[in-house]
Amino acid sequence: MSSSRAAYHHGDLAHALEAAAMQLLADKPATEISLREVARAADVSHNAPYHHFSDRRGLLKTLAERSMAELVDDVRATLAAAPDATAALITGGQTYIRFAVERPHAFDVIYDPTVCIPGAPTETMAPLIDELETLLGGAVVNAGLHESALTACWGLVHGLGTLAAAGHFPLDVATTSFESAVRAMLAR
């Protein structure tokens, strides 16, 4: 019996399935991941995912929530490690861009409007969105920009991350461009 099946029999099916799904997400888009494939990767029966996910959409929601939690953790850690408010805004934004480029499938599932419906996030996703907005908003204000600049900064990092992840320009160009934009905004 494999360790995954052993974990399942000990009540850890949810963890085994989610870990397997996140591993699959590292290599392929969420839209290409099936419940059967998750079961195979977790080394459990093909029906086992239905004990944890109501359906494929439930799997995709879980992938989005777990990915958003990881993005929030990355941004939070970066902001906490920054030596000053300007550096926090710059490195926090660069962390967001880097996540989009280095983990494109996780980034895509977070913002897939069929998974995380705009204006109607899941109970798990809503506080994560709020926390990311609070983190980014705090960085914007602490750096000396008006709070209304949050939308522009979030749009900038999201757009730069999306374009760099799609190969339109390299990661270093995206992160440098964000820093230049922030410094220009702060100089006004």
PDB file of C-alpha atoms in Angstrom:
ATOM      1  CA  MET A   1       0.000   0.000   0.000  1.00  0.00           C
ATOM      2  CA  SER A   2       1.442   3.380  -0.947  1.00  0.00           C
ATOM      3  CA  SER A   3       1.880   6.209   1.532  1.00  0.00           C
ATOM      4  CA  SER A   4      -0.961   8.138  -0.167  1.00  0.00           C
ATOM      5  CA  ARG A   5      -3.392   5.271   0.305  1.00  0.00           C
ATOM      6  CA  ALA A   6      -2.193   4.880   3.871  1.00  0.00           C
ATOM      7  CA  ALA A   7      -2.776   8.603   4.431  1.00  0.00           C
ATOM      8  CA  TYR A   8      -6.259   8.254   2.947  1.00  0.00           C
ATOM      9  CA  HIS A   9      -7.134   5.474   5.389  1.00  0.00           C
ATOM     10  CA  HIS A  10      -5.944   7.679   8.218  1.00  0.00           C
ATOM     11  CA  GLY A  11      -8.320  10.482   7.279  1.00  0.00           C
ATOM     12  CA  ASP A  12      -5.898  12.581   5.253  1.00  0.00           C
ATOM     13  CA  LEU A  13      -7.557  12.218   1.858  1.00  0.00           C
ATOM     14  CA  ALA A  14      -8.045  15.969   1.519  1.00  0.00           C
ATOM     15  CA  HIS A  15      -4.356  16.684   2.027  1.00  0.00           C
ATOM     16  CA  ALA A  16      -3.261  13.912  -0.338  1.00  0.00           C
ATOM     17  CA  LEU A  17      -5.615  15.079  -3.091  1.00  0.00           C
ATOM     18  CA  GLU A  18      -4.788  18.758  -2.724  1.00  0.00           C
ATOM     19  CA  ALA A  19      -1.042  18.072  -2.679  1.00  0.00           C
ATOM     20  CA  ALA A  20      -1.350  15.933  -5.806  1.00  0.00           C
ATOM     21  CA  ALA A  21      -3.464  18.571  -7.554  1.00  0.00           C
ATOM     22  CA  MET A  22      -1.011  21.356  -6.692  1.00  0.00           C
ATOM     23  CA  GLN A  23       1.862  19.239  -8.005  1.00  0.00           C
ATOM     24  CA  LEU A  24      -0.020  18.713 -11.271  1.00  0.00           C
ATOM     25  CA  LEU A  25      -0.709  22.467 -11.416  1.00  0.00           C
ATOM     26  CA  ALA A  26       3.016  23.154 -11.355  1.00  0.00           C
ATOM     27  CA  ASP A  27       3.295  21.455 -14.745  1.00  0.00           C
ATOM     28  CA  LYS A  28       0.009  22.113 -16.509  1.00  0.00           C
ATOM     29  CA  PRO A  29      -2.938  24.507 -16.613  1.00  0.00           C
ATOM     30  CA  ALA A  30      -5.760  23.861 -14.182  1.00  0.00           C
ATOM     31  CA  THR A  31      -8.171  23.476 -17.081  1.00  0.00           C
ATOM     32  CA  GLU A  32      -6.246  20.362 -18.155  1.00  0.00           C
ATOM     33  CA  ILE A  33      -6.353  18.650 -14.737  1.00  0.00           C
ATOM     34  CA  SER A  34      -9.056  16.048 -14.221  1.00  0.00           C
ATOM     35  CA  LEU A  35     -10.316  14.489 -11.010  1.00  0.00           C
ATOM     36  CA  ARG A  36      -9.242  11.095 -12.317  1.00  0.00           C
ATOM     37  CA  GLU A  37      -5.711  12.422 -12.907  1.00  0.00           C
ATOM     38  CA  VAL A  38      -5.610  13.830  -9.362  1.00  0.00           C
ATOM     39  CA  ALA A  39      -6.688  10.441  -8.008  1.00  0.00           C
ATOM     40  CA  ARG A  40      -3.942   8.728 -10.005  1.00  0.00           C
ATOM     41  CA  ALA A  41      -1.339  11.238  -8.800  1.00  0.00           C
ATOM     42  CA  ALA A  42      -2.478  10.802  -5.181  1.00  0.00           C
ATOM     43  CA  ASP A  43      -2.506   7.027  -5.636  1.00  0.00           C
ATOM     44  CA  VAL A  44      -6.116   6.666  -4.511  1.00  0.00           C
ATOM     45  CA  SER A  45      -9.164   5.173  -6.214  1.00  0.00           C
ATOM     46  CA  HIS A  46     -10.671   7.120  -9.101  1.00  0.00           C
ATOM     47  CA  ASN A  47     -13.779   7.793  -6.987  1.00  0.00           C
ATOM     48  CA  ALA A  48     -11.851   9.127  -3.977  1.00  0.00           C
ATOM     49  CA  PRO A  49     -11.714  12.778  -5.176  1.00  0.00           C
ATOM     50  CA  TYR A  50     -15.517  12.936  -4.998  1.00  0.00           C
ATOM     51  CA  HIS A  51     -15.245  12.523  -1.216  1.00  0.00           C
ATOM     52  CA  HIS A  52     -13.375  15.859  -1.091  1.00  0.00           C
ATOM     53  CA  PHE A  53     -14.327  17.795  -4.240  1.00  0.00           C
ATOM     54  CA  SER A  54     -17.976  18.021  -5.245  1.00  0.00           C
ATOM     55  CA  ASP A  55     -16.951  18.083  -8.900  1.00  0.00           C
ATOM     56  CA  ARG A  56     -14.215  19.367 -11.197  1.00  0.00           C
ATOM     57  CA  ARG A  57     -15.211  22.956 -10.461  1.00  0.00           C
ATOM     58  CA  GLY A  58     -14.654  22.231  -6.763  1.00  0.00           C
ATOM     59  CA  LEU A  59     -11.150  21.036  -7.625  1.00  0.00           C
ATOM     60  CA  LEU A  60     -10.466  24.223  -9.591  1.00  0.00           C
ATOM     61  CA  LYS A  61     -11.754  26.395  -6.725  1.00  0.00           C
ATOM     62  CA  THR A  62      -9.433  24.608  -4.314  1.00  0.00           C
ATOM     63  CA  LEU A  63      -6.493  25.094  -6.678  1.00  0.00           C
ATOM     64  CA  ALA A  64      -7.313  28.805  -6.937  1.00  0.00           C
ATOM     65  CA  GLU A  65      -7.659  29.201  -3.167  1.00  0.00           C
ATOM     66  CA  ARG A  66      -4.424  27.356  -2.402  1.00  0.00           C
ATOM     67  CA  SER A  67      -2.581  29.324  -5.094  1.00  0.00           C
ATOM     68  CA  MET A  68      -3.919  32.647  -3.794  1.00  0.00           C
ATOM     69  CA  ALA A  69      -2.878  31.713  -0.257  1.00  0.00           C
ATOM     70  CA  GLU A  70       0.650  31.076  -1.528  1.00  0.00           C
ATOM     71  CA  LEU A  71       0.714  34.387  -3.411  1.00  0.00           C
ATOM     72  CA  VAL A  72      -0.490  36.246  -0.312  1.00  0.00           C
ATOM     73  CA  ASP A  73       2.147  34.483   1.819  1.00  0.00           C
ATOM     74  CA  ASP A  74       4.891  35.423  -0.654  1.00  0.00           C
ATOM     75  CA  VAL A  75       3.832  39.085  -0.793  1.00  0.00           C
ATOM     76  CA  ARG A  76       3.413  39.281   2.998  1.00  0.00           C
ATOM     77  CA  ALA A  77       6.903  37.847   3.586  1.00  0.00           C
ATOM     78  CA  THR A  78       8.457  40.215   1.063  1.00  0.00           C
ATOM     79  CA  LEU A  79       6.800  43.262   2.600  1.00  0.00           C
ATOM     80  CA  ALA A  80       7.894  42.219   6.094  1.00  0.00           C
ATOM     81  CA  ALA A  81      11.511  41.821   4.974  1.00  0.00           C
ATOM     82  CA  ALA A  82      11.758  45.179   3.196  1.00  0.00           C
ATOM     83  CA  PRO A  83      14.057  47.750   4.804  1.00  0.00           C
ATOM     84  CA  ASP A  84      11.732  50.709   4.149  1.00  0.00           C
ATOM     85  CA  ALA A  85       8.329  51.650   2.740  1.00  0.00           C
ATOM     86  CA  THR A  86       9.513  52.363  -0.815  1.00  0.00           C
ATOM     87  CA  ALA A  87      11.418  49.085  -0.954  1.00  0.00           C
ATOM     88  CA  ALA A  88       8.338  47.284   0.382  1.00  0.00           C
ATOM     89  CA  LEU A  89       6.157  48.621  -2.414  1.00  0.00           C
ATOM     90  CA  ILE A  90       8.759  47.835  -5.073  1.00  0.00           C
ATOM     91  CA  THR A  91       9.694  44.359  -3.843  1.00  0.00           C
ATOM     92  CA  GLY A  92       6.087  43.496  -2.988  1.00  0.00           C
ATOM     93  CA  GLY A  93       5.068  44.286  -6.557  1.00  0.00           C
ATOM     94  CA  GLN A  94       8.060  42.440  -7.938  1.00  0.00           C
ATOM     95  CA  THR A  95       7.109  39.388  -5.879  1.00  0.00           C
ATOM     96  CA  TYR A  96       3.632  39.469  -7.431  1.00  0.00           C
ATOM     97  CA  ILE A  97       5.161  39.705 -10.922  1.00  0.00           C
ATOM     98  CA  ARG A  98       7.628  36.907 -10.165  1.00  0.00           C
ATOM     99  CA  PHE A  99       4.818  34.640  -8.936  1.00  0.00           C
ATOM    100  CA  ALA A 100       2.951  35.210 -12.220  1.00  0.00           C
ATOM    101  CA  VAL A 101       6.030  34.319 -14.263  1.00  0.00           C
ATOM    102  CA  GLU A 102       7.414  31.461 -12.195  1.00  0.00           C
ATOM    103  CA  ARG A 103       4.043  29.870 -11.389  1.00  0.00           C
ATOM    104  CA  PRO A 104       1.903  30.766 -14.408  1.00  0.00           C
ATOM    105  CA  HIS A 105      -0.665  27.990 -13.995  1.00  0.00           C
ATOM    106  CA  ALA A 106      -1.240  28.872 -10.338  1.00  0.00           C
ATOM    107  CA  PHE A 107      -1.522  32.546 -11.268  1.00  0.00           C
ATOM    108  CA  ASP A 108      -3.964  31.810 -14.075  1.00  0.00           C
ATOM    109  CA  VAL A 109      -6.302  29.722 -11.919  1.00  0.00           C
ATOM    110  CA  ILE A 110      -6.415  32.466  -9.265  1.00  0.00           C
ATOM    111  CA  TYR A 111      -7.786  34.934 -11.766  1.00  0.00           C
ATOM    112  CA  ASP A 112      -9.847  32.604 -13.939  1.00  0.00           C
ATOM    113  CA  PRO A 113     -13.258  34.324 -13.916  1.00  0.00           C
ATOM    114  CA  THR A 114     -15.050  30.993 -14.280  1.00  0.00           C
ATOM    115  CA  VAL A 115     -13.376  29.746 -11.092  1.00  0.00           C
ATOM    116  CA  CYS A 116     -13.170  32.892  -8.974  1.00  0.00           C
ATOM    117  CA  ILE A 117     -16.216  34.735 -10.183  1.00  0.00           C
ATOM    118  CA  PRO A 118     -15.665  38.502  -9.995  1.00  0.00           C
ATOM    119  CA  GLY A 119     -17.797  39.962  -7.227  1.00  0.00           C
ATOM    120  CA  ALA A 120     -18.663  36.500  -5.893  1.00  0.00           C
ATOM    121  CA  PRO A 121     -15.522  34.856  -4.510  1.00  0.00           C
ATOM    122  CA  THR A 122     -15.782  31.714  -2.390  1.00  0.00           C
ATOM    123  CA  GLU A 123     -15.828  31.984   1.402  1.00  0.00           C
ATOM    124  CA  THR A 124     -12.195  30.915   1.424  1.00  0.00           C
ATOM    125  CA  MET A 125     -11.083  33.177  -1.428  1.00  0.00           C
ATOM    126  CA  ALA A 126     -12.777  36.383  -0.212  1.00  0.00           C
ATOM    127  CA  PRO A 127     -10.522  36.934   2.840  1.00  0.00           C
ATOM    128  CA  LEU A 128      -7.447  36.115   0.752  1.00  0.00           C
ATOM    129  CA  ILE A 129      -8.404  38.750  -1.823  1.00  0.00           C
ATOM    130  CA  ASP A 130      -9.043  41.208   1.010  1.00  0.00           C
ATOM    131  CA  GLU A 131      -5.671  40.438   2.577  1.00  0.00           C
ATOM    132  CA  LEU A 132      -3.811  40.881  -0.706  1.00  0.00           C
ATOM    133  CA  GLU A 133      -5.603  44.186  -1.257  1.00  0.00           C
ATOM    134  CA  THR A 134      -4.757  45.265   2.298  1.00  0.00           C
ATOM    135  CA  LEU A 135      -1.106  44.300   1.889  1.00  0.00           C
ATOM    136  CA  LEU A 136      -0.750  46.082  -1.438  1.00  0.00           C
ATOM    137  CA  GLY A 137      -2.804  49.055  -0.258  1.00  0.00           C
ATOM    138  CA  GLY A 138      -0.686  49.404   2.864  1.00  0.00           C
ATOM    139  CA  ALA A 139       2.477  49.300   0.774  1.00  0.00           C
ATOM    140  CA  VAL A 140       1.102  52.000  -1.545  1.00  0.00           C
ATOM    141  CA  VAL A 141       0.104  54.331   1.297  1.00  0.00           C
ATOM    142  CA  ASN A 142       3.208  53.673   3.404  1.00  0.00           C
ATOM    143  CA  ALA A 143       5.403  54.534   0.413  1.00  0.00           C
ATOM    144  CA  GLY A 144       3.719  57.928   0.224  1.00  0.00           C
ATOM    145  CA  LEU A 145       1.183  57.456  -2.554  1.00  0.00           C
ATOM    146  CA  HIS A 146      -2.511  58.203  -2.197  1.00  0.00           C
ATOM    147  CA  GLU A 147      -4.648  55.112  -1.497  1.00  0.00           C
ATOM    148  CA  SER A 148      -6.330  55.626  -4.867  1.00  0.00           C
ATOM    149  CA  ALA A 149      -3.035  54.510  -6.461  1.00  0.00           C
ATOM    150  CA  LEU A 150      -3.709  50.946  -5.266  1.00  0.00           C
ATOM    151  CA  THR A 151      -5.791  50.060  -8.313  1.00  0.00           C
ATOM    152  CA  ALA A 152      -3.130  51.438 -10.646  1.00  0.00           C
ATOM    153  CA  CYS A 153      -0.324  49.576  -8.855  1.00  0.00           C
ATOM    154  CA  TRP A 154      -2.270  46.318  -8.733  1.00  0.00           C
ATOM    155  CA  GLY A 155      -3.151  46.679 -12.407  1.00  0.00           C
ATOM    156  CA  LEU A 156       0.471  47.448 -13.223  1.00  0.00           C
ATOM    157  CA  VAL A 157       1.917  44.402 -11.445  1.00  0.00           C
ATOM    158  CA  HIS A 158      -0.850  42.176 -12.765  1.00  0.00           C
ATOM    159  CA  GLY A 159      -0.373  43.366 -16.324  1.00  0.00           C
ATOM    160  CA  LEU A 160       3.408  43.163 -16.193  1.00  0.00           C
ATOM    161  CA  GLY A 161       3.210  39.687 -14.651  1.00  0.00           C
ATOM    162  CA  THR A 162       0.699  38.480 -17.218  1.00  0.00           C
ATOM    163  CA  LEU A 163       2.686  39.863 -20.162  1.00  0.00           C
ATOM    164  CA  ALA A 164       6.001  38.506 -18.887  1.00  0.00           C
ATOM    165  CA  ALA A 165       4.445  35.089 -18.147  1.00  0.00           C
ATOM    166  CA  ALA A 166       3.158  35.011 -21.730  1.00  0.00           C
ATOM    167  CA  GLY A 167       6.683  35.678 -23.003  1.00  0.00           C
ATOM    168  CA  HIS A 168       6.189  39.234 -24.252  1.00  0.00           C
ATOM    169  CA  PHE A 169       9.240  40.358 -22.317  1.00  0.00           C
ATOM    170  CA  PRO A 170      11.614  38.855 -19.725  1.00  0.00           C
ATOM    171  CA  LEU A 171      10.981  38.824 -15.985  1.00  0.00           C
ATOM    172  CA  ASP A 172      13.810  41.267 -15.294  1.00  0.00           C
ATOM    173  CA  VAL A 173      12.296  43.789 -17.720  1.00  0.00           C
ATOM    174  CA  ALA A 174       8.935  43.483 -15.955  1.00  0.00           C
ATOM    175  CA  THR A 175      10.387  43.910 -12.463  1.00  0.00           C
ATOM    176  CA  THR A 176      12.643  46.795 -13.511  1.00  0.00           C
ATOM    177  CA  SER A 177       9.725  48.490 -15.279  1.00  0.00           C
ATOM    178  CA  PHE A 178       7.633  48.257 -12.126  1.00  0.00           C
ATOM    179  CA  GLU A 179      10.409  49.791 -10.027  1.00  0.00           C
ATOM    180  CA  SER A 180      10.827  52.620 -12.541  1.00  0.00           C
ATOM    181  CA  ALA A 181       7.080  53.307 -12.544  1.00  0.00           C
ATOM    182  CA  VAL A 182       6.913  53.399  -8.735  1.00  0.00           C
ATOM    183  CA  ARG A 183       9.895  55.724  -8.499  1.00  0.00           C
ATOM    184  CA  ALA A 184       8.309  58.017 -11.115  1.00  0.00           C
ATOM    185  CA  MET A 185       5.008  58.060  -9.178  1.00  0.00           C
ATOM    186  CA  LEU A 186       6.811  58.861  -5.939  1.00  0.00           C
ATOM    187  CA  ALA A 187       8.829  61.660  -7.554  1.00  0.00           C
ATOM    188  CA  ARG A 188       5.663  63.627  -8.431  1.00  0.00           C
TER     189      ARG A 188
END
